[in-house]
mmCIF file of C-alpha atoms in Angstrom:
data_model
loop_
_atom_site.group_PDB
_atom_site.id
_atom_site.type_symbol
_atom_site.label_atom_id
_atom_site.label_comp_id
_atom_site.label_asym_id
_atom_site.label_seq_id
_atom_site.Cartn_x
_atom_site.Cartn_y
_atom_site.Cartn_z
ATOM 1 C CA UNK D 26 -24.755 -4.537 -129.944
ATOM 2 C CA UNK D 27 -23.560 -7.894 -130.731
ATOM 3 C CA UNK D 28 -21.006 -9.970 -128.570
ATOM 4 C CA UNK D 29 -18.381 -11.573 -130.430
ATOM 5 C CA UNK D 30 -16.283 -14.304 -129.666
ATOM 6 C CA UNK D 31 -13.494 -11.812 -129.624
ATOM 7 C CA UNK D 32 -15.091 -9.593 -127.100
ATOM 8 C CA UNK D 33 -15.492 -12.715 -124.889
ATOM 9 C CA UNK D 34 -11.742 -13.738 -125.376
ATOM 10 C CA UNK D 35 -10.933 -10.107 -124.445
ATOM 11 C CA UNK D 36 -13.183 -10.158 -121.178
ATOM 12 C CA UNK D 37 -12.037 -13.269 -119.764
ATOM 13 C CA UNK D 38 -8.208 -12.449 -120.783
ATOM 14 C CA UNK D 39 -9.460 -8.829 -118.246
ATOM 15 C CA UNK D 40 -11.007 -10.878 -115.384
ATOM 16 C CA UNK D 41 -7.511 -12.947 -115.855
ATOM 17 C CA UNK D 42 -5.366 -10.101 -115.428
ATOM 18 C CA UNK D 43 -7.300 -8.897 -112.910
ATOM 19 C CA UNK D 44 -7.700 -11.926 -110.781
ATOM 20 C CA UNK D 45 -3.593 -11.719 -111.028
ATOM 21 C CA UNK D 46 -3.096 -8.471 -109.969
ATOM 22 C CA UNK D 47 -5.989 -8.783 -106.961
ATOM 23 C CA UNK D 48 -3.513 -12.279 -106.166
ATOM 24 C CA UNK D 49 -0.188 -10.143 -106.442
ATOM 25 C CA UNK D 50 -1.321 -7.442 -104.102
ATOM 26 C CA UNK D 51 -2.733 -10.121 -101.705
ATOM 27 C CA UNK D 52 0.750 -11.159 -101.706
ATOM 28 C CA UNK D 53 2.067 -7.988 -101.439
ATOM 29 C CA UNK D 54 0.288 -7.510 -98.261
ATOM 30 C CA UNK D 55 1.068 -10.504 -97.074
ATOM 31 C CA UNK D 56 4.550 -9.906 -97.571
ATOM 32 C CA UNK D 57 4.122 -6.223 -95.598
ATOM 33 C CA UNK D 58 2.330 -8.369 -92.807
ATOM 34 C CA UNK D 59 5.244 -10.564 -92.107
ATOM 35 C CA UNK D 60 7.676 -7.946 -92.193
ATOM 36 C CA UNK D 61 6.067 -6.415 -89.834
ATOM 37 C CA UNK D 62 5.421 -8.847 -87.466
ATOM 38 C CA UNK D 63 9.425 -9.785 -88.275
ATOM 39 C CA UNK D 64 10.254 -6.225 -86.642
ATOM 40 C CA UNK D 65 7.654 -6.466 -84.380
ATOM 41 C CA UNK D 66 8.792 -9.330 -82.692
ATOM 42 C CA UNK D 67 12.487 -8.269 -83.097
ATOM 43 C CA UNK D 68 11.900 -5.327 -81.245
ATOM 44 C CA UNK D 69 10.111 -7.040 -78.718
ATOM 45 C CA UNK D 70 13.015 -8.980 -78.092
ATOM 46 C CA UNK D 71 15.605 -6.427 -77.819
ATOM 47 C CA UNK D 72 13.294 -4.914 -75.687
ATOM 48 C CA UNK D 73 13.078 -7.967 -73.805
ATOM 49 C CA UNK D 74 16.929 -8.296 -73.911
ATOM 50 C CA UNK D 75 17.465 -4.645 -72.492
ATOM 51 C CA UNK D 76 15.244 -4.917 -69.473
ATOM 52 C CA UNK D 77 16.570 -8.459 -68.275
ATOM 53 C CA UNK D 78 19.993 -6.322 -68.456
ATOM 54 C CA UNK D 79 18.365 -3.260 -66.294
ATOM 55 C CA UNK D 80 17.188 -5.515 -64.032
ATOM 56 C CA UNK D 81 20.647 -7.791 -63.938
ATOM 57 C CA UNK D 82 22.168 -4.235 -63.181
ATOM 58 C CA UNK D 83 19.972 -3.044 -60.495
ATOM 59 C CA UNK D 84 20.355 -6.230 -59.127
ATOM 60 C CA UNK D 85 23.996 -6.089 -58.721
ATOM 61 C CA UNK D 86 23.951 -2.347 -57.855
ATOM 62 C CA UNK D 87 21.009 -3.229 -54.878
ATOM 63 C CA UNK D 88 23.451 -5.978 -53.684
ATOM 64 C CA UNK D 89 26.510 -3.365 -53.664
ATOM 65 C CA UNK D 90 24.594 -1.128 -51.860
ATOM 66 C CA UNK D 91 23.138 -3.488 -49.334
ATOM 67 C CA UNK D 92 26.588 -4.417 -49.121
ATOM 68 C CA UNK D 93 28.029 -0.970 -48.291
ATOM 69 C CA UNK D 94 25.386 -0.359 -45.763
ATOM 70 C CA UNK D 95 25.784 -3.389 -43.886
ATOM 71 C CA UNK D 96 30.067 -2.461 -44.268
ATOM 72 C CA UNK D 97 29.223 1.174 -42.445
ATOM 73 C CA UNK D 98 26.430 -0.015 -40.369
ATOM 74 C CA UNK D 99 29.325 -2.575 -38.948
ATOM 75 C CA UNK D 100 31.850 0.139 -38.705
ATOM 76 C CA UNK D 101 28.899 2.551 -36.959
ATOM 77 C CA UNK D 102 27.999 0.091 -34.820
ATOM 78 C CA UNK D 103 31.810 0.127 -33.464
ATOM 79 C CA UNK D 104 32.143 3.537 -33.540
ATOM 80 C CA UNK D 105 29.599 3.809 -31.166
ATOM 81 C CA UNK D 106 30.821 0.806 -29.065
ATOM 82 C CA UNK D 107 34.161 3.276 -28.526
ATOM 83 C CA UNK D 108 32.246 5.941 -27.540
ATOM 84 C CA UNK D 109 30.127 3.894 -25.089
ATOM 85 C CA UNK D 110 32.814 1.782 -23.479
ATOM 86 C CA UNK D 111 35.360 4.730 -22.642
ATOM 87 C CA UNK D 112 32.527 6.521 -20.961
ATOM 88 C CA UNK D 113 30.971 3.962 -18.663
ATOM 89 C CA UNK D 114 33.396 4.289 -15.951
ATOM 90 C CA UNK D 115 32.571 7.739 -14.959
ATOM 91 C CA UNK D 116 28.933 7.278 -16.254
ATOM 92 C CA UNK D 117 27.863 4.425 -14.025
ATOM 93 C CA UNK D 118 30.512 5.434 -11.008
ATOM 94 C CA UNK D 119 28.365 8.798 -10.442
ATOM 95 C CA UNK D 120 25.426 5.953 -9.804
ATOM 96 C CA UNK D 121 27.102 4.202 -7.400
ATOM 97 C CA UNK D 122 28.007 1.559 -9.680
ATOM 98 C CA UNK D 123 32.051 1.163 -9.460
ATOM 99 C CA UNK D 124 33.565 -0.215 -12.410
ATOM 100 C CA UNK D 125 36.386 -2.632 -12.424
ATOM 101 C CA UNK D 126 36.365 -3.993 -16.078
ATOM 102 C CA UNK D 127 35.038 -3.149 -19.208
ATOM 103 C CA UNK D 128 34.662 -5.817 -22.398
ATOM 104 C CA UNK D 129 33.553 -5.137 -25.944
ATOM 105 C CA UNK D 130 32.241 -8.015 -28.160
ATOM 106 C CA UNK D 131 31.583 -10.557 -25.451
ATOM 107 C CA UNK D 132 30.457 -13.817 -27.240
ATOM 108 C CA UNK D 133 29.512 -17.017 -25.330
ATOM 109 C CA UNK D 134 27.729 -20.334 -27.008
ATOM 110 C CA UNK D 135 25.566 -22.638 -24.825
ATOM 111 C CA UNK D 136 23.956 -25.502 -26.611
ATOM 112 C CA UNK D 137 24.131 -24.390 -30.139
ATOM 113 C CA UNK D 138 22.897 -20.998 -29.156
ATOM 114 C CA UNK D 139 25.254 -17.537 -29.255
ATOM 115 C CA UNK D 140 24.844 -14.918 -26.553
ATOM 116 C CA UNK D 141 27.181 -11.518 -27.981
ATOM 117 C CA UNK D 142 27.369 -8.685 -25.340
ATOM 118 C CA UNK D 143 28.200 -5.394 -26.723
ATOM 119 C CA UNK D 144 29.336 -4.060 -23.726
ATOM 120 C CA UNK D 145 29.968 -5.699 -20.283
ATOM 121 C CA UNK D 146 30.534 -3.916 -17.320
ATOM 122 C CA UNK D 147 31.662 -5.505 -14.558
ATOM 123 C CA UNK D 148 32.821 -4.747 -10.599
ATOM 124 C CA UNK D 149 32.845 -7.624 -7.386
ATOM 125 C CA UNK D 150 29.064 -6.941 -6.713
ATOM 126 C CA UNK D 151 27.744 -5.898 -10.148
ATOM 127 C CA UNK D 152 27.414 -6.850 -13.927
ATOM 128 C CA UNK D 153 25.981 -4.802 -16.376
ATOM 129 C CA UNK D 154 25.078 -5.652 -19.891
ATOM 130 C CA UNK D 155 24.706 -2.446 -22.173
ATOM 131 C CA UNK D 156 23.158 -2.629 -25.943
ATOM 132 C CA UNK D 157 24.183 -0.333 -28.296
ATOM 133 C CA UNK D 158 22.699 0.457 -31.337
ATOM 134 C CA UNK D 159 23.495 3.364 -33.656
ATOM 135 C CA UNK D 160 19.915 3.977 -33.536
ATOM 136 C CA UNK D 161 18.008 2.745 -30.866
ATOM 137 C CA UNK D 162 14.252 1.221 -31.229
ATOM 138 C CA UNK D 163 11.796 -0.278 -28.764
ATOM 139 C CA UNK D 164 12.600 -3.999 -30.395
ATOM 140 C CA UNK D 165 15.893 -3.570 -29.621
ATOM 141 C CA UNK D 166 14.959 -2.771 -26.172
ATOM 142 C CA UNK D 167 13.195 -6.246 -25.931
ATOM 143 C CA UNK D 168 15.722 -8.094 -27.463
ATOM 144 C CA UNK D 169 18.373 -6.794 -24.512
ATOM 145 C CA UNK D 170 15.299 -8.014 -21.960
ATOM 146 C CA UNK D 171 15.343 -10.882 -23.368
ATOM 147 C CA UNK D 172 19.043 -11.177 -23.241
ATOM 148 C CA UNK D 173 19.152 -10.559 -19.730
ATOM 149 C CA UNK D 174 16.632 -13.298 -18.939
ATOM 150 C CA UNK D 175 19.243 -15.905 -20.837
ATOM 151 C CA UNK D 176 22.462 -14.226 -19.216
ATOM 152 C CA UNK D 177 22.907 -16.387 -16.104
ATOM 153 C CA UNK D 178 22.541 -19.490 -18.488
ATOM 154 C CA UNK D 179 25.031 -18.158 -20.894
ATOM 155 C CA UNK D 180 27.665 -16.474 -17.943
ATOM 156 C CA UNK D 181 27.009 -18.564 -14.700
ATOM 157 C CA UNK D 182 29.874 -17.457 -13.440
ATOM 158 C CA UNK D 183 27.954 -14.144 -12.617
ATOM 159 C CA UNK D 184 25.519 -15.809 -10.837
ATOM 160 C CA UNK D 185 26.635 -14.075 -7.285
ATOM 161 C CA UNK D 186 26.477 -10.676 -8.817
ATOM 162 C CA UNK D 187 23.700 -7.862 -9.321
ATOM 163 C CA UNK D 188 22.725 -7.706 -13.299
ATOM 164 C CA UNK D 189 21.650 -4.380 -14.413
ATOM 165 C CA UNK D 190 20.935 -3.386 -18.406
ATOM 166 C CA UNK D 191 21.907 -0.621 -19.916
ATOM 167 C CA UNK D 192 20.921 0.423 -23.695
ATOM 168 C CA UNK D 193 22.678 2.647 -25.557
ATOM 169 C CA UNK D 194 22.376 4.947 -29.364
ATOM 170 C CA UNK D 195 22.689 7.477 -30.879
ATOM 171 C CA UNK D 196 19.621 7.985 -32.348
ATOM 172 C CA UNK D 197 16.659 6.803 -30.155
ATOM 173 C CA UNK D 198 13.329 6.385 -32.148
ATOM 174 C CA UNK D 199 10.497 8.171 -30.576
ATOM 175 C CA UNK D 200 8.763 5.683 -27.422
ATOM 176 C CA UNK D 201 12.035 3.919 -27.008
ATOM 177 C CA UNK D 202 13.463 5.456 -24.113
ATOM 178 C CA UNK D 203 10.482 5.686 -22.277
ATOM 179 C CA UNK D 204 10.069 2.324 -22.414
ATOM 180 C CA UNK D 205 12.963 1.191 -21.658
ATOM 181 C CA UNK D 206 13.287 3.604 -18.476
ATOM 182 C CA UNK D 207 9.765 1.917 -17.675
ATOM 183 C CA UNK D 208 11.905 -1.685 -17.959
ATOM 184 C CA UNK D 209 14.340 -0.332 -15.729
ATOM 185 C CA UNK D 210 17.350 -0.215 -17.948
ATOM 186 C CA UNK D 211 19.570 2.725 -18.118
ATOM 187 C CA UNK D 212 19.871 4.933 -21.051
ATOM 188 C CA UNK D 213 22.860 5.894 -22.774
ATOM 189 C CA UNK D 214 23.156 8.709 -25.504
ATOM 190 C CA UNK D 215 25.117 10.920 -27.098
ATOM 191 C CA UNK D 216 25.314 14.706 -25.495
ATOM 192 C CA UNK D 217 27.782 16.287 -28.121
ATOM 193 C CA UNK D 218 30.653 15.051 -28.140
ATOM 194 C CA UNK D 219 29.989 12.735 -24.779
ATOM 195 C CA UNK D 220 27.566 9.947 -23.635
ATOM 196 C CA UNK D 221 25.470 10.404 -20.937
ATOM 197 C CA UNK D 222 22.932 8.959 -18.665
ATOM 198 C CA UNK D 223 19.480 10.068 -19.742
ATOM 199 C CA UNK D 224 17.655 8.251 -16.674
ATOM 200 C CA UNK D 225 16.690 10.919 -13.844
ATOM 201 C CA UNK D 226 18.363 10.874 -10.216
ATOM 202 C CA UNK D 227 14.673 9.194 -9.107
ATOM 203 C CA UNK D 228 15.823 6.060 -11.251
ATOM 204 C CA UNK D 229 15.807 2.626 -9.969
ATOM 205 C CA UNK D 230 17.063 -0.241 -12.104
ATOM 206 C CA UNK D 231 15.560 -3.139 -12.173
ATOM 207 C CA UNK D 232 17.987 -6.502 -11.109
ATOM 208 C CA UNK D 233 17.746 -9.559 -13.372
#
C-alpha cells in the first residue's frame, strides 16, 4: 500500500491534534492540582485559625478558673481562721495555756522581709503562733517551723515570753499530723461543727 503525501499531511495533522489534547489535559490537571492545593491550604488555615481561638479560649477560661479558686481558697482560708480563733480560748485554757488576746492576720516587715501570723495567741507568759490551712500538709508544717525560728526577729517584743506553735486545717493530708506532733506543735481540727485539740494529754510542746 502506497503512502501518499496526503496520508502524511493527515498523520502529522493526528500527532498535532493529539499532542494538543495530551497538552490540554496536562493543563487540566494542572489546573485540578492547584485547586487543590488552593483548598488545601485554605483549610489548613481555618484550621489553624480555629485552634489559636480554642486555645485563646481555654486560656482565658484556665485564668478564670485559677482566678475563682484562688477567690474561694482566700475566702476558705478565712472561714477557717473564724473557726480557729473563736475556739482557742477554751482549746488552749484546758492545757494550761490562759489566753488573754487573740489576733487574726498579724503582719510584721523586718528588712524587706514579711512575717503574716494567721493566728496569735497571746497571755503575760505565753505566745502562740497557730497556722491554718484549709488543708493541712507536712510543707506547711515546715514552713510554720520555720516561722517560729524567725519570730523573735520579726516580734522582739515577745522575747520574755514562752513561744509555742500550733497548726491548724481542716483537712490534714495523711503523715502531717504525725509529724507535726513529733515537732511539738499542737494540732487543731475540725470535730463537727467544733475545733479541737488532736494532741494526746501525754503531749509536750516544744518552746521556740
Amino acid at each position: 500500500m502506497t503512502t501518499t503525501a496526503d496520508d502524511v499531511w493527515r498523520l502529522l495533522a493526528e500527532l498535532v491534534e493529539a499532542q494538543k489534547e495530551t497538552e490540554r489535559c496536562f493543563q487540566e490537571t494542572e489546573r485540578r492540582f492547584q485547586e487543590t492545593e488552593r483548598v488545601l491550604k485554605e483549610q489548613s488555615l481555618e484550621t489553624e485559625r480555629i485552634l489559636k481561638e480554642q486555645s485563646l479560649k481555654t486560656d482565658r477560661q484556665i485564668t478564670r478558673l485559677s482566678k475563682e479558686i484562688g477567690n474561694l481558697g482566700g475566702k476558705w482560708g478565712r472561714f477557717v481562721e473564724n473557726m480557729v480563733a473563736p475556739a482557742c480560748e477554751t482549746l488552749f485554757l484546758n492545757r494550761q495555756i490562759p489566753v488573754h488576746q487573740v489576733s487574726q492576720r498579724v503582719r510584721k516587715r523586718l528588712d524587706g522581709k514579711t512575717l503574716e501570723i494567721d493566728v496569735l495567741v497571746t497571755n503575760e507568759n505565753h505566745v502562740l503562733v497557730v497556722e491554718v490551712k484549709s488543708s493541712l500538709s507536712v510543707d506547711d508544717v515546715k514552713e510554720l517551723i520555720k516561722n517560729l525560728t524567725e519570730f523573735r526577729q520579726f516580734f522582739p517584743e515577745y522575747n520574755q515570753k514562752q513561744l509555742y506553735g500550733a497548726v491548724a486545717g481542716i483537712e490534714i493530708e495523711e503523715g502531717a499530723d504525725k509529724y507535726a506532733y513529733r515537732q511539738g506543735l499542737f494540732v487543731l481540727a475540725q470535730r463537727g461543727e467544733n475545733v479541737a485539740i488532736l494532741n494526746d494529754t501525754e503531749f509536750q510542746p516544744k518552746t521556740w
